[in-house]
Amino acid sequence: MEGPQENAEDELILSSLPREMGWAIPDLYLFQQFWCPSILIKEVNIFQKQFEAKDSDIFVASFPKSGTTWLKAITFAIVNRQCFSSIHNHPLLTSNPHQLVPAVEFMYRGDIHCPTTEPRVFGTHTPFPSLPNSIIESKCKIIYICRNPFDIFVSAWTFFDKIKLEPLSTLKIEEAFEKYCNGIIEFGPWWSHMVGYWKESLAKPNKVLFLKYEDLKDDANFQVKKIADFLGFPFTQEEENNQVIESIIKLCSFEKMKNSEVNKSGIIYQFLEKKYFFRKGETRDWVNYFSPSMTEKLCKIIEEKFGGSGLSFMI
Ligand code: PAP
């Protein structure tokens, strides 16, 4: 527990940071160059200072609404496939992926616990430059999932509206889009988040694997094998013959997870309803929401922010 002096220091630090209204969290602070939700600043700080990474740790990193839940499920299923070989008694049928693979930022709030078995698999929305040194310096691995910024916008706009905290009211799509184009969104700007991990994946391909939601949708079999190889848990020929990859894909599929009793009700992280993590699970749903001028504006921003980085999106 913090005493009055620490609380006063925290308040002082916060009051010196630029502040904006969030989409779901009333206050976002520009902390270490990203828009950190006020309720997580202390946690991100503790994470940076205290987290001790083990060489065997695995991090599923992402910008919110990029496919985190899906990749957490796939990663958990890959690395634990020897313990839970039967699809009928798998923990993913009785726990939400966010319970099995906790977000490190929420771990310090008390309701989510650190995994006790190795390899420990964690999730994080923290941008690459703000990760603790022990993650950078250890041999642990990071898998980043990236999604096209059009679908992220729609997914975020619909999700954040459902989970928003008092006293926030519904953001009109135009208002949300304006914020999005200025990078003002929980853990934004989205472009620096993606580019940070992208560059690291190019510099250290054995440390950071950069995936795209669209590629996972397109050829899950190929991507699941790639993840398993990267993590040092490759599938044997026998496993391939026994359709182990296919059963992992099926177990983690959108339909299976959305319709699983465990994901239909209840909350995680103290205030998030599990059912809201499963909406449509499709690519290109953005065409149902974007006007021509919004499309043009976002295309320009993408060109400006990603031009020359080598990172591109199939729009
Ligand atoms: P988070 O950052 O809050 O954890 P995240 O899981 O990254 O959210 O993103 C949620 C999106 O992934 C939703 O997309 P949508 O709004 O466009 O539908 C959600 O439906 C989708 N999603 C969740 N689980 C799966 C899955 N198993 N397969 C494919 N997409 C999924």
Short mmCIF file of C-alpha atoms and ligand atoms in Angstrom, two decimals:
data_model
loop_
_atom_site.label_atom_id
_atom_site.label_comp_id
_atom_site.label_asym_id
_atom_site.label_seq_id
_atom_site.Cartn_x
_atom_site.Cartn_y
_atom_site.Cartn_z
CA MET A 1 0.00 0.00 0.00
CA GLU A 2 1.19 3.48 -0.79
CA GLY A 3 1.28 6.15 1.88
CA PRO A 4 0.01 9.74 1.51
CA GLN A 5 3.48 10.93 0.46
CA GLU A 6 3.72 8.49 -2.48
CA ASN A 7 0.17 9.36 -3.52
CA ALA A 8 1.04 13.05 -3.51
CA GLU A 9 4.15 12.33 -5.61
CA ASP A 10 2.08 10.30 -8.08
CA GLU A 11 -0.41 13.17 -8.36
CA LEU A 12 2.41 15.63 -8.94
CA ILE A 13 3.90 13.53 -11.75
CA LEU A 14 0.49 13.13 -13.40
CA SER A 15 -0.32 16.83 -13.19
CA SER A 16 2.79 17.62 -15.24
CA LEU A 17 1.81 15.31 -18.13
CA PRO A 18 -0.37 16.25 -21.13
CA ARG A 19 -3.87 14.87 -20.61
CA GLU A 20 -6.71 13.92 -22.98
CA MET A 21 -10.05 12.23 -22.60
CA GLY A 22 -9.88 8.54 -23.51
CA TRP A 23 -12.40 6.39 -25.39
CA ALA A 24 -13.13 4.04 -22.48
CA ILE A 25 -10.97 5.43 -19.68
CA PRO A 26 -11.75 9.03 -18.68
CA ASP A 27 -8.14 10.22 -18.60
CA LEU A 28 -5.20 9.36 -20.80
CA TYR A 29 -1.78 10.79 -19.97
CA LEU A 30 1.02 11.21 -22.47
CA PHE A 31 3.50 9.10 -20.54
CA GLN A 32 6.81 8.08 -22.18
CA GLN A 33 5.35 9.16 -25.52
CA PHE A 34 2.22 7.04 -25.44
CA TRP A 35 -1.32 7.71 -24.24
CA CYS A 36 -1.43 5.64 -21.10
CA PRO A 37 -4.79 5.12 -19.35
CA SER A 38 -4.66 6.84 -15.95
CA ILE A 39 -5.68 3.63 -14.18
CA LEU A 40 -2.59 1.86 -15.52
CA ILE A 41 0.20 4.43 -15.17
CA LYS A 42 1.24 3.20 -11.75
CA GLU A 43 1.09 -0.40 -12.98
CA VAL A 44 3.20 0.30 -16.07
CA ASN A 45 5.71 2.03 -13.81
CA ILE A 46 5.92 -0.96 -11.47
CA PHE A 47 6.13 -3.33 -14.44
CA GLN A 48 9.09 -1.37 -15.81
CA LYS A 49 10.89 -1.24 -12.50
CA GLN A 50 10.14 -4.62 -10.98
CA PHE A 51 9.44 -7.19 -13.68
CA GLU A 52 12.10 -9.90 -13.84
CA ALA A 53 11.88 -11.69 -17.16
CA LYS A 54 12.94 -15.31 -17.42
CA ASP A 55 14.65 -16.57 -20.56
CA SER A 56 11.73 -18.90 -21.16
CA ASP A 57 9.06 -16.15 -20.95
CA ILE A 58 6.85 -15.37 -23.94
CA PHE A 59 5.13 -12.04 -24.55
CA VAL A 60 2.12 -11.57 -26.79
CA ALA A 61 2.35 -7.87 -27.62
CA SER A 62 -0.20 -5.82 -29.51
CA PHE A 63 -1.96 -2.55 -29.98
CA PRO A 64 -5.51 -2.96 -28.55
CA LYS A 65 -8.04 -4.68 -30.84
CA SER A 66 -5.43 -6.21 -33.14
CA GLY A 67 -6.10 -9.88 -32.36
CA THR A 68 -4.58 -10.18 -28.87
CA THR A 69 -7.21 -12.60 -27.54
CA TRP A 70 -6.78 -14.88 -30.54
CA LEU A 71 -2.98 -14.90 -30.42
CA LYS A 72 -3.00 -15.46 -26.65
CA ALA A 73 -5.17 -18.55 -27.17
CA ILE A 74 -3.01 -19.89 -30.01
CA THR A 75 0.25 -19.31 -28.14
CA PHE A 76 -1.07 -20.92 -24.96
CA ALA A 77 -2.34 -23.92 -26.94
CA ILE A 78 0.99 -24.35 -28.79
CA VAL A 79 3.29 -24.27 -25.76
CA ASN A 80 1.03 -26.37 -23.52
CA ARG A 81 0.02 -28.99 -26.06
CA GLN A 82 1.83 -31.82 -24.28
CA CYS A 83 -0.11 -31.19 -21.03
CA PHE A 84 -3.52 -30.72 -22.61
CA SER A 85 -3.50 -32.90 -25.65
CA SER A 86 -7.21 -33.63 -25.56
CA ILE A 87 -9.38 -30.89 -26.99
CA HIS A 88 -12.20 -31.99 -24.64
CA ASN A 89 -10.53 -30.98 -21.36
CA HIS A 90 -8.55 -28.01 -22.57
CA PRO A 91 -8.22 -24.98 -20.22
CA LEU A 92 -9.32 -22.75 -23.10
CA LEU A 93 -12.77 -24.32 -22.76
CA THR A 94 -13.06 -23.27 -19.14
CA SER A 95 -11.01 -20.05 -19.02
CA ASN A 96 -10.86 -16.94 -21.17
CA PRO A 97 -7.47 -16.46 -22.92
CA HIS A 98 -6.91 -13.29 -20.89
CA GLN A 99 -7.12 -15.36 -17.69
CA LEU A 100 -4.61 -17.92 -18.94
CA VAL A 101 -2.32 -15.30 -20.47
CA PRO A 102 -2.53 -12.25 -18.20
CA ALA A 103 -1.86 -8.71 -19.39
CA VAL A 104 1.19 -7.60 -17.41
CA GLU A 105 -0.25 -4.12 -16.91
CA PHE A 106 -3.24 -5.61 -15.06
CA MET A 107 -1.18 -8.10 -13.09
CA TYR A 108 -0.19 -5.38 -10.66
CA ARG A 109 -3.83 -4.44 -9.94
CA GLY A 110 -4.33 -7.54 -7.86
CA ASP A 111 -7.07 -9.50 -9.63
CA ILE A 112 -4.89 -11.29 -12.16
CA HIS A 113 -2.09 -13.61 -11.15
CA CYS A 114 1.30 -14.33 -12.58
CA PRO A 115 1.44 -17.75 -14.33
CA THR A 116 3.03 -20.39 -12.15
CA THR A 117 4.10 -22.84 -14.86
CA GLU A 118 6.82 -22.36 -17.44
CA PRO A 119 7.01 -21.12 -20.06
CA ARG A 120 5.11 -18.19 -18.64
CA VAL A 121 3.03 -16.49 -21.31
CA PHE A 122 2.05 -12.85 -20.80
CA GLY A 123 0.22 -10.24 -22.80
CA THR A 124 1.12 -6.57 -23.08
CA HIS A 125 -0.11 -3.43 -24.81
CA THR A 126 2.94 -1.45 -23.62
CA PRO A 127 4.92 0.04 -26.54
CA PHE A 128 8.33 -1.48 -27.21
CA PRO A 129 10.48 1.43 -25.89
CA SER A 130 8.65 1.26 -22.54
CA LEU A 131 9.22 -2.44 -21.89
CA PRO A 132 11.37 -3.29 -18.85
CA ASN A 133 15.09 -3.82 -19.48
CA SER A 134 14.90 -7.38 -18.27
CA ILE A 135 12.64 -8.25 -21.23
CA ILE A 136 15.02 -6.64 -23.69
CA GLU A 137 18.12 -8.18 -22.14
CA SER A 138 16.87 -11.70 -21.42
CA LYS A 139 16.36 -14.37 -24.06
CA CYS A 140 12.58 -14.21 -23.72
CA LYS A 141 10.53 -13.97 -26.91
CA ILE A 142 7.98 -11.46 -28.13
CA ILE A 143 5.26 -12.11 -30.69
CA TYR A 144 3.60 -8.96 -31.96
CA ILE A 145 0.26 -9.03 -33.72
CA CYS A 146 -0.54 -6.13 -35.99
CA ARG A 147 -3.86 -5.40 -37.74
CA ASN A 148 -4.78 -2.96 -40.45
CA PRO A 149 -5.59 0.44 -38.89
CA PHE A 150 -9.02 0.57 -40.56
CA ASP A 151 -10.34 -2.54 -38.82
CA ILE A 152 -8.65 -1.56 -35.53
CA PHE A 153 -10.57 1.71 -35.59
CA VAL A 154 -13.96 0.02 -36.00
CA SER A 155 -13.17 -2.68 -33.46
CA ALA A 156 -11.94 -0.10 -30.93
CA TRP A 157 -14.84 2.29 -31.48
CA THR A 158 -17.44 -0.42 -30.90
CA PHE A 159 -15.58 -2.10 -28.00
CA PHE A 160 -14.61 1.00 -26.04
CA ASP A 161 -18.17 2.30 -26.21
CA LYS A 162 -19.42 -0.85 -24.49
CA ILE A 163 -16.85 -0.79 -21.69
CA LYS A 164 -16.50 2.95 -21.12
CA LEU A 165 -16.26 4.15 -17.55
CA GLU A 166 -18.21 6.99 -15.92
CA PRO A 167 -18.50 9.86 -16.73
CA LEU A 168 -17.71 9.14 -20.39
CA SER A 169 -20.56 9.22 -22.89
CA THR A 170 -20.76 7.66 -26.36
CA LEU A 171 -18.25 9.09 -28.83
CA LYS A 172 -19.76 9.76 -32.24
CA ILE A 173 -17.82 7.97 -34.98
CA GLU A 174 -16.58 11.34 -36.31
CA GLU A 175 -15.29 12.34 -32.87
CA ALA A 176 -13.54 9.01 -32.37
CA PHE A 177 -12.04 9.23 -35.85
CA GLU A 178 -10.64 12.68 -35.18
CA LYS A 179 -8.93 11.41 -32.03
CA TYR A 180 -7.70 8.31 -33.85
CA CYS A 181 -6.13 10.41 -36.61
CA ASN A 182 -4.28 12.36 -33.91
CA GLY A 183 -3.11 9.15 -32.26
CA ILE A 184 -5.24 9.83 -29.17
CA ILE A 185 -6.52 6.45 -28.05
CA GLU A 186 -5.63 4.07 -25.22
CA PHE A 187 -1.93 3.08 -25.82
CA GLY A 188 -1.74 5.27 -28.97
CA PRO A 189 -0.44 6.56 -31.21
CA TRP A 190 -1.08 3.30 -33.05
CA TRP A 191 1.52 4.06 -35.72
CA SER A 192 4.46 4.42 -33.32
CA HIS A 193 3.29 1.31 -31.44
CA MET A 194 3.40 -0.77 -34.64
CA VAL A 195 6.60 0.76 -36.02
CA GLY A 196 8.40 0.28 -32.68
CA TYR A 197 7.85 -3.49 -32.69
CA TRP A 198 8.27 -3.72 -36.48
CA LYS A 199 11.76 -2.20 -36.37
CA GLU A 200 12.76 -4.46 -33.50
CA SER A 201 11.53 -7.52 -35.41
CA LEU A 202 13.77 -6.52 -38.33
CA ALA A 203 16.76 -5.86 -36.08
CA LYS A 204 16.27 -8.99 -33.93
CA PRO A 205 14.20 -11.56 -35.82
CA ASN A 206 14.95 -14.26 -33.25
CA LYS A 207 13.63 -12.04 -30.47
CA VAL A 208 10.53 -10.45 -32.02
CA LEU A 209 8.15 -12.18 -34.42
CA PHE A 210 5.88 -9.72 -36.23
CA LEU A 211 2.54 -11.16 -37.37
CA LYS A 212 -0.50 -9.71 -39.07
CA TYR A 213 -4.12 -10.52 -38.15
CA GLU A 214 -4.98 -10.69 -41.85
CA ASP A 215 -2.26 -13.30 -42.53
CA LEU A 216 -3.48 -15.40 -39.62
CA LYS A 217 -6.98 -15.27 -41.09
CA ASP A 218 -5.67 -16.09 -44.53
CA ASP A 219 -3.47 -19.09 -43.69
CA ALA A 220 -3.69 -20.06 -40.03
CA ASN A 221 -1.89 -23.36 -40.59
CA PHE A 222 1.23 -21.66 -41.96
CA GLN A 223 1.23 -18.97 -39.26
CA VAL A 224 0.71 -21.43 -36.39
CA LYS A 225 3.70 -23.45 -37.60
CA LYS A 226 5.73 -20.25 -37.85
CA ILE A 227 4.84 -19.30 -34.26
CA ALA A 228 5.72 -22.77 -32.97
CA ASP A 229 9.10 -22.74 -34.78
CA PHE A 230 9.87 -19.24 -33.52
CA LEU A 231 9.09 -20.20 -29.91
CA GLY A 232 11.21 -23.34 -30.10
CA PHE A 233 8.18 -25.68 -29.92
CA PRO A 234 8.11 -26.99 -33.52
CA PHE A 235 5.52 -29.58 -34.51
CA THR A 236 6.86 -33.06 -35.20
CA GLN A 237 5.92 -34.93 -38.33
CA GLU A 238 3.83 -37.23 -36.17
CA GLU A 239 1.92 -34.26 -34.72
CA GLU A 240 1.34 -32.91 -38.20
CA ASN A 241 0.06 -36.31 -39.34
CA ASN A 242 -2.22 -36.41 -36.30
CA GLN A 243 -3.76 -33.05 -37.21
CA VAL A 244 -2.53 -31.34 -34.04
CA ILE A 245 -2.17 -28.00 -35.85
CA GLU A 246 -5.71 -28.22 -37.20
CA SER A 247 -7.13 -28.99 -33.76
CA ILE A 248 -5.34 -25.96 -32.24
CA ILE A 249 -6.74 -23.76 -35.00
CA LYS A 250 -10.23 -25.13 -34.39
CA LEU A 251 -9.97 -24.73 -30.62
CA CYS A 252 -8.93 -21.08 -31.02
CA SER A 253 -11.29 -20.23 -33.86
CA PHE A 254 -13.58 -17.23 -33.51
CA GLU A 255 -16.74 -19.36 -33.66
CA LYS A 256 -15.50 -21.84 -31.06
CA MET A 257 -14.37 -19.13 -28.64
CA LYS A 258 -17.34 -16.83 -29.07
CA ASN A 259 -19.78 -19.69 -28.52
CA SER A 260 -17.94 -21.19 -25.60
CA GLU A 261 -19.96 -20.85 -22.36
CA VAL A 262 -16.93 -19.45 -20.52
CA ASN A 263 -16.74 -16.47 -22.87
CA LYS A 264 -20.44 -15.68 -22.98
CA SER A 265 -20.69 -14.10 -19.54
CA GLY A 266 -18.61 -12.82 -16.66
CA ILE A 267 -15.89 -10.21 -16.39
CA ILE A 268 -12.11 -10.05 -16.41
CA TYR A 269 -9.70 -7.36 -15.28
CA GLN A 270 -12.41 -6.24 -12.79
CA PHE A 271 -14.59 -4.41 -15.34
CA LEU A 272 -14.38 -5.95 -18.82
CA GLU A 273 -17.18 -8.23 -19.97
CA LYS A 274 -15.68 -11.27 -21.66
CA LYS A 275 -18.31 -11.42 -24.38
CA TYR A 276 -17.19 -8.05 -25.78
CA PHE A 277 -13.83 -9.50 -26.84
CA PHE A 278 -15.64 -11.43 -29.59
CA ARG A 279 -17.53 -9.25 -32.05
CA LYS A 280 -17.25 -10.20 -35.76
CA GLY A 281 -13.74 -11.53 -36.07
CA GLU A 282 -13.50 -10.58 -39.74
CA THR A 283 -11.24 -8.54 -41.95
CA ARG A 284 -12.53 -5.55 -43.90
CA ASP A 285 -15.56 -4.87 -41.71
CA TRP A 286 -14.39 -1.24 -41.88
CA VAL A 287 -16.02 -0.81 -45.31
CA ASN A 288 -19.38 -0.80 -43.49
CA TYR A 289 -18.38 2.21 -41.38
CA PHE A 290 -16.00 4.44 -43.35
CA SER A 291 -17.10 7.35 -45.56
CA PRO A 292 -14.96 8.13 -48.64
CA SER A 293 -13.41 11.13 -46.86
CA MET A 294 -12.49 9.05 -43.80
CA THR A 295 -10.90 6.45 -46.08
CA GLU A 296 -8.90 9.08 -47.88
CA LYS A 297 -7.73 10.69 -44.66
CA LEU A 298 -6.61 7.43 -43.06
CA CYS A 299 -4.83 6.33 -46.24
CA LYS A 300 -2.86 9.58 -46.15
CA ILE A 301 -1.92 9.13 -42.50
CA ILE A 302 -0.77 5.57 -43.18
CA GLU A 303 1.36 6.78 -46.08
CA GLU A 304 2.85 9.53 -43.94
CA LYS A 305 3.52 7.43 -40.84
CA PHE A 306 4.62 4.15 -42.41
CA GLY A 307 6.22 5.34 -45.66
CA GLY A 308 9.79 4.07 -45.84
CA SER A 309 9.37 1.70 -42.87
CA GLY A 310 8.65 -1.31 -45.08
CA LEU A 311 5.46 -1.99 -43.10
CA SER A 312 2.36 -1.96 -45.27
CA PHE A 313 -1.29 -3.01 -45.07
CA MET A 314 -3.64 -4.74 -47.48
CA ILE A 315 -6.58 -2.33 -47.50
P1 PAP B 1 -7.91 -6.57 -26.81
O1 PAP B 1 -6.78 -5.75 -27.32
O2 PAP B 1 -8.91 -5.76 -26.06
O3 PAP B 1 -7.47 -7.81 -26.09
P2 PAP B 1 -8.20 -7.99 -29.25
O4 PAP B 1 -8.39 -9.39 -28.87
O5 PAP B 1 -6.83 -7.56 -29.66
O6 PAP B 1 -8.74 -7.05 -28.10
O7 PAP B 1 -9.15 -7.62 -30.45
C1 PAP B 1 -10.47 -8.00 -30.53
C2 PAP B 1 -10.76 -8.29 -31.98
O8 PAP B 1 -10.31 -9.62 -32.29
C3 PAP B 1 -12.26 -8.27 -32.27
O9 PAP B 1 -12.35 -7.89 -33.63
P3 PAP B 1 -13.68 -7.27 -34.25
O10 PAP B 1 -14.15 -6.19 -33.34
O11 PAP B 1 -13.29 -6.74 -35.60
O12 PAP B 1 -14.65 -8.39 -34.36
C4 PAP B 1 -12.60 -9.73 -32.04
O13 PAP B 1 -13.83 -10.11 -32.61
C5 PAP B 1 -11.41 -10.42 -32.70
N1 PAP B 1 -11.23 -11.79 -32.22
C6 PAP B 1 -11.34 -12.27 -30.96
N2 PAP B 1 -11.11 -13.59 -30.94
C7 PAP B 1 -10.85 -13.96 -32.21
C8 PAP B 1 -10.56 -15.22 -32.82
N3 PAP B 1 -10.50 -16.34 -32.11
N4 PAP B 1 -10.34 -15.23 -34.16
C9 PAP B 1 -10.42 -14.09 -34.88
N5 PAP B 1 -10.70 -12.89 -34.37
C10 PAP B 1 -10.91 -12.81 -33.04
#
